[in-house]
Coordinates of C-alpha atoms and ligand atoms in Angstrom, one line a residue:
M17 CA -2.4 2.8 -42.4
Q18 CA -0.8 6.2 -42.8
I19 CA 0.3 7.0 -46.4
Q20 CA 3.7 8.8 -46.2
N21 CA 4.7 11.5 -48.6
P22 CA 7.9 10.1 -50.3
L23 CA 9.4 13.7 -50.4
K24 CA 9.4 13.7 -46.6
S25 CA 10.9 10.3 -46.0
S26 CA 14.4 11.8 -45.9
L27 CA 13.8 14.8 -43.6
E28 CA 17.0 16.6 -42.7
L29 CA 17.4 18.5 -39.5
T30 CA 20.1 21.2 -40.2
D31 CA 22.3 22.8 -37.6
R32 CA 20.4 26.0 -38.0
E33 CA 17.0 24.4 -37.6
F34 CA 18.2 22.4 -34.5
E35 CA 19.5 25.7 -33.0
K36 CA 16.2 27.5 -33.6
I37 CA 14.1 24.7 -32.1
S38 CA 16.4 24.3 -29.1
R39 CA 16.3 28.1 -28.4
L40 CA 12.5 28.0 -28.6
V41 CA 12.2 25.1 -26.3
Y42 CA 14.7 26.7 -23.8
D43 CA 12.9 30.0 -23.9
Q44 CA 9.5 28.3 -23.4
C45 CA 10.2 25.8 -20.7
G46 CA 13.9 25.9 -19.6
I47 CA 14.7 22.5 -21.1
H48 CA 18.3 22.6 -22.4
L49 CA 18.6 20.4 -25.5
T50 CA 22.2 19.4 -25.8
D51 CA 23.7 18.2 -29.0
G52 CA 23.1 14.6 -27.8
K53 CA 19.3 15.3 -28.0
R54 CA 19.5 16.0 -31.7
E55 CA 18.4 12.5 -32.8
L56 CA 15.5 12.7 -30.2
V57 CA 14.3 16.0 -31.7
K58 CA 14.6 14.7 -35.2
A59 CA 12.7 11.5 -34.4
R60 CA 9.9 13.0 -32.3
L61 CA 9.3 16.2 -34.3
G62 CA 10.0 14.4 -37.6
K63 CA 7.0 12.2 -36.9
R64 CA 4.7 15.2 -36.6
I65 CA 6.2 16.8 -39.7
R66 CA 5.7 13.6 -41.8
N67 CA 2.1 13.2 -40.6
G68 CA 1.3 16.9 -41.0
P69 CA 1.2 19.5 -43.8
F70 CA 4.8 20.5 -43.4
H71 CA 7.8 20.2 -45.8
S72 CA 10.7 20.7 -43.5
F73 CA 11.7 21.5 -39.9
Q74 CA 12.0 25.1 -40.9
D75 CA 8.5 25.0 -42.3
Y76 CA 7.2 23.4 -39.0
Y77 CA 9.1 25.9 -36.8
Q78 CA 7.5 28.9 -38.7
Y79 CA 4.1 27.3 -38.2
V80 CA 4.6 27.0 -34.5
L81 CA 5.7 30.6 -34.2
K82 CA 2.6 31.8 -36.2
D83 CA 0.1 29.6 -34.4
D84 CA -1.8 32.1 -32.2
S85 CA -3.8 29.4 -30.5
G86 CA -0.5 28.1 -28.9
Q87 CA -1.7 24.5 -29.5
E88 CA 1.2 23.5 -31.8
L89 CA 3.7 24.8 -29.3
I90 CA 2.0 22.7 -26.6
Q91 CA 2.2 19.7 -28.9
L92 CA 5.9 20.4 -29.7
L93 CA 6.8 20.6 -25.9
D94 CA 4.7 17.5 -25.3
S95 CA 6.8 15.5 -27.8
I96 CA 10.1 16.8 -26.4
T97 CA 9.5 16.1 -22.7
T98 CA 10.7 12.8 -21.1
N99 CA 7.9 11.5 -18.8
F100 CA 9.5 8.4 -17.3
T101 CA 8.1 7.8 -13.8
F102 CA 6.7 5.0 -11.5
F103 CA 4.8 4.6 -8.3
F104 CA 7.0 5.1 -5.2
R105 CA 10.0 6.0 -7.3
E106 CA 12.9 6.7 -5.0
Q107 CA 11.3 4.8 -2.1
K108 CA 13.6 6.6 0.5
H109 CA 11.6 9.8 -0.1
F110 CA 8.3 8.1 0.7
D111 CA 9.8 6.4 3.8
F112 CA 11.0 9.8 5.0
L113 CA 7.7 11.4 4.1
Q114 CA 5.9 8.8 6.2
T115 CA 8.3 8.5 9.2
E116 CA 9.5 12.1 9.5
I117 CA 7.8 14.7 7.4
L118 CA 4.2 13.8 7.9
P119 CA 4.4 13.2 11.7
E120 CA 6.1 16.6 12.1
L121 CA 3.7 18.5 9.9
M122 CA 0.8 17.0 11.7
R123 CA 2.2 17.9 15.1
R124 CA 2.7 21.4 14.0
E125 CA -0.7 21.9 12.5
P126 CA -3.2 23.6 14.9
S127 CA -6.2 21.3 15.6
N128 CA -8.7 23.9 14.4
K129 CA -7.0 23.9 10.9
R130 CA -5.6 20.5 10.1
R131 CA -4.7 21.6 6.6
L132 CA -1.8 20.2 4.7
R133 CA -0.7 21.2 1.2
F134 CA 1.6 19.3 -1.1
W135 CA 2.8 20.0 -4.6
S136 CA 4.0 17.5 -7.1
A137 CA 5.6 20.0 -9.5
A138 CA 6.4 17.8 -12.5
C139 CA 3.9 15.0 -11.9
S140 CA 4.1 13.3 -15.3
T141 CA 1.4 10.6 -15.6
G142 CA 0.4 10.9 -11.9
E143 CA 2.3 8.1 -10.2
E144 CA 4.1 10.6 -7.9
P145 CA 1.1 12.5 -6.6
Y146 CA -0.9 9.3 -6.2
S147 CA 2.0 7.8 -4.2
I148 CA 2.0 10.9 -2.0
A149 CA -1.8 10.5 -1.5
M150 CA -1.5 6.9 -0.6
S151 CA 1.2 7.8 1.9
L152 CA -1.1 10.4 3.5
L153 CA -3.9 7.9 3.8
E154 CA -1.6 5.3 5.4
I155 CA -0.2 7.7 8.0
I156 CA -3.1 10.0 8.9
D157 CA -5.4 8.3 11.3
R158 CA -8.7 9.9 10.3
P159 CA -8.1 11.6 7.0
S160 CA -11.7 12.9 6.8
L161 CA -10.9 15.2 9.7
W162 CA -8.1 16.8 7.6
D163 CA -8.1 19.3 4.8
L164 CA -5.6 17.6 2.5
L165 CA -4.6 18.6 -1.1
I166 CA -1.9 17.6 -3.5
L167 CA -1.6 19.9 -6.4
A168 CA -0.1 18.0 -9.3
T169 CA 1.2 19.9 -12.2
D170 CA 3.1 19.3 -15.5
L171 CA 3.9 21.1 -18.7
S172 CA 2.6 18.3 -20.8
T173 CA -1.1 18.1 -21.5
K174 CA -0.7 14.6 -22.8
V175 CA 0.6 13.2 -19.5
L176 CA -1.9 15.2 -17.5
K177 CA -4.8 13.5 -19.3
L178 CA -3.5 10.1 -18.4
A179 CA -2.8 11.1 -14.8
E180 CA -6.3 12.5 -14.4
S181 CA -7.9 9.3 -15.6
G182 CA -6.1 7.4 -12.8
I183 CA -6.1 4.3 -15.1
Y184 CA -2.9 2.3 -15.5
P185 CA -1.9 -0.9 -17.3
K186 CA -1.4 -3.6 -14.7
E187 CA 2.4 -3.8 -15.1
R188 CA 2.7 -0.2 -14.0
I189 CA 1.9 -1.1 -10.4
Q190 CA 4.7 -3.6 -9.9
S191 CA 6.4 -1.1 -7.6
V192 CA 3.4 -0.8 -5.3
P193 CA 3.3 -3.0 -2.1
P194 CA 0.6 -5.7 -2.5
L195 CA -1.2 -4.4 0.6
L196 CA -1.6 -0.9 -1.0
I197 CA -2.7 -2.4 -4.3
K198 CA -5.5 -4.2 -2.4
K199 CA -6.5 -1.1 -0.6
Y200 CA -6.2 1.7 -3.2
F201 CA -6.7 0.1 -6.7
L202 CA -9.7 -1.3 -8.5
R203 CA -9.1 -4.1 -10.9
G204 CA -10.5 -3.8 -14.4
E205 CA -13.0 -6.3 -15.9
G206 CA -13.8 -7.4 -19.4
R207 CA -11.9 -5.3 -21.9
W208 CA -10.3 -3.4 -19.0
K209 CA -8.9 -6.7 -17.4
D210 CA -5.3 -5.6 -18.0
Y211 CA -5.8 -2.3 -16.3
V212 CA -6.2 -0.9 -12.8
K213 CA -7.8 2.3 -11.5
M214 CA -6.9 4.4 -8.5
K215 CA -9.8 4.4 -6.0
E216 CA -11.8 7.6 -5.6
E217 CA -10.5 8.1 -2.0
V218 CA -7.0 8.6 -3.5
R219 CA -8.0 10.5 -6.6
K220 CA -10.0 13.1 -4.7
L221 CA -6.9 14.2 -2.8
V222 CA -5.1 15.2 -6.0
Q223 CA -5.9 18.2 -8.2
F224 CA -4.2 18.2 -11.7
K225 CA -3.3 21.4 -13.6
R226 CA -1.0 22.4 -16.4
L227 CA 1.8 24.6 -15.2
N228 CA 5.1 25.6 -16.7
L229 CA 7.8 25.8 -14.1
M230 CA 9.5 28.6 -16.0
E231 CA 6.4 30.9 -15.8
P232 CA 5.3 32.9 -12.8
F233 CA 3.3 30.9 -10.2
D234 CA -0.1 32.0 -8.9
H235 CA -0.6 29.7 -5.9
R236 CA -3.1 31.0 -3.4
E237 CA -1.5 29.4 -0.4
P238 CA 1.9 28.2 0.6
F239 CA 2.9 24.5 0.5
D240 CA 4.1 22.3 3.4
C241 CA 6.1 20.1 1.1
I242 CA 7.1 20.2 -2.6
F243 CA 8.2 17.3 -4.7
C244 CA 10.2 18.7 -7.6
R245 CA 11.9 15.5 -8.7
N246 CA 13.7 14.5 -11.9
V247 CA 12.8 17.6 -13.9
M248 CA 15.6 20.0 -12.9
I249 CA 18.1 17.7 -14.7
Y250 CA 16.7 19.0 -18.0
F251 CA 17.4 22.6 -17.1
D252 CA 20.7 24.5 -17.2
K253 CA 22.2 26.0 -14.0
K254 CA 20.7 29.4 -14.5
A255 CA 17.1 28.0 -14.9
Q256 CA 17.7 25.7 -12.0
Q257 CA 18.8 28.5 -9.7
T258 CA 15.8 30.7 -10.6
L259 CA 13.4 27.8 -10.1
V260 CA 14.9 26.8 -6.7
H261 CA 14.4 30.4 -5.4
R262 CA 10.8 30.5 -6.7
L263 CA 10.1 27.1 -5.0
Y264 CA 11.5 28.5 -1.8
E265 CA 9.0 31.4 -2.0
C266 CA 6.1 29.0 -2.3
L267 CA 6.9 27.0 0.9
R268 CA 5.8 27.7 4.4
K269 CA 8.6 28.3 6.9
G270 CA 9.8 24.8 7.9
G271 CA 8.4 23.3 4.7
F272 CA 10.3 20.6 2.7
L273 CA 11.6 20.5 -0.8
L274 CA 12.4 17.0 -2.3
I275 CA 14.4 16.8 -5.5
G276 CA 15.5 13.7 -7.5
H277 CA 18.3 11.7 -6.0
S278 CA 20.4 12.2 -9.1
E279 CA 19.9 16.0 -8.8
S280 CA 21.7 18.3 -6.4
L281 CA 21.6 21.9 -5.3
T282 CA 25.4 21.9 -5.2
G283 CA 26.8 24.7 -7.3
I284 CA 23.5 26.6 -7.0
E285 CA 23.2 29.5 -4.5
H286 CA 20.1 28.9 -2.5
P287 CA 18.6 29.7 0.9
F288 CA 17.6 26.1 1.8
Q289 CA 18.8 24.1 4.8
Y290 CA 20.2 20.7 3.8
V291 CA 18.4 17.8 5.6
R292 CA 19.6 14.6 3.9
P293 CA 20.3 13.6 0.3
A294 CA 17.8 15.2 -2.0
V295 CA 15.8 16.7 0.9
Y296 CA 15.9 20.4 1.8
R297 CA 14.1 22.6 4.2
K298 CA 13.0 26.3 4.4
Ligands
SAM651 C1 11.0 12.5 -15.8 S1 9.4 13.2 -15.4 C2 9.5 13.2 -13.7 C3 8.2 12.7 -13.0 C4 8.2 12.5 -11.5 N1 8.5 13.8 -10.9 C5 9.3 11.5 -11.1 O1 10.3 11.9 -10.4 O2 9.1 10.3 -11.3 C6 9.7 14.9 -15.8 C7 8.5 15.7 -16.1 O3 8.8 17.1 -16.1 C8 7.9 17.7 -17.0 N2 8.5 19.0 -17.4 C9 9.6 19.3 -18.2 N3 9.8 20.6 -18.3 C10 8.8 21.2 -17.5 C11 8.5 22.6 -17.2 N4 9.2 23.6 -17.7 N5 7.4 22.8 -16.4 C12 6.7 21.8 -15.9 N6 7.0 20.5 -16.1 C13 8.0 20.2 -16.9 C14 7.8 16.7 -18.1 O4 6.7 17.0 -18.9 C15 7.8 15.4 -17.4 O5 6.5 14.9 -17.2

């Protein structure tokens, strides 16, 4: 049991402290913390302060600024991000991927290359890139003849660790069709009986990496399709606009950008062609 310092039990988050922390988070990763997020910041960072050697939010903030290793900043951003996701979230995107995007990309690809590149740009705990990988395996006749890669990135190191393990509690695969569960998941045994693991043939298609969407990208090759879903909602218009232009630069001509269905490029100046709700094309 953790012993709590009684002096810290009534931690106050002043307006000034909230402002400073919000500015730091915005400058670092584009996340716009509205006043409605105040309680979230207080609860999530408060936990770290109570369990650490800090006396106040100001004290903690100063520590983050002075920490040359950058580790405390990573922890701070980890605790602020919202990582909700699930397999085949927004099923319409995966239907469109399987029936339209993939067949077209495959037709277009010269037979001596057969290379397809995907990017899951805010992959959270991995359900999105693994859903893309399963879709590829379902549609491509002989995947071993193709050079396939899904780059999966996120700001949070915590979620990336879980994603890389490919291990999920059983209830997390409720949205996966039974046939795909049978084909692509291993059931745990003994103390792992309540867990499943993605099979190696799926995992080997996905490469995880920490990447902050607000920092310059250094991709070596362009992508055929980018999933950047349910992350732009946390950014303000200015950050969204910058990001959308940078994603455009990373795509091949004719490549696709998929954003979350509750997101929209309306009100943003951008060079994309609209395809259907939440799907755009270079
Ligand atoms: C709600 S999840 C979306 C997961 C998945 N794309 C989906 O649609 O289900 C949002 C993810 O965006 C990540 N994120 C937030 N700001 C980011 C940034 N500046 N760069 C990269 N990832 C970021 C968070 O860590 C979180 O895992």
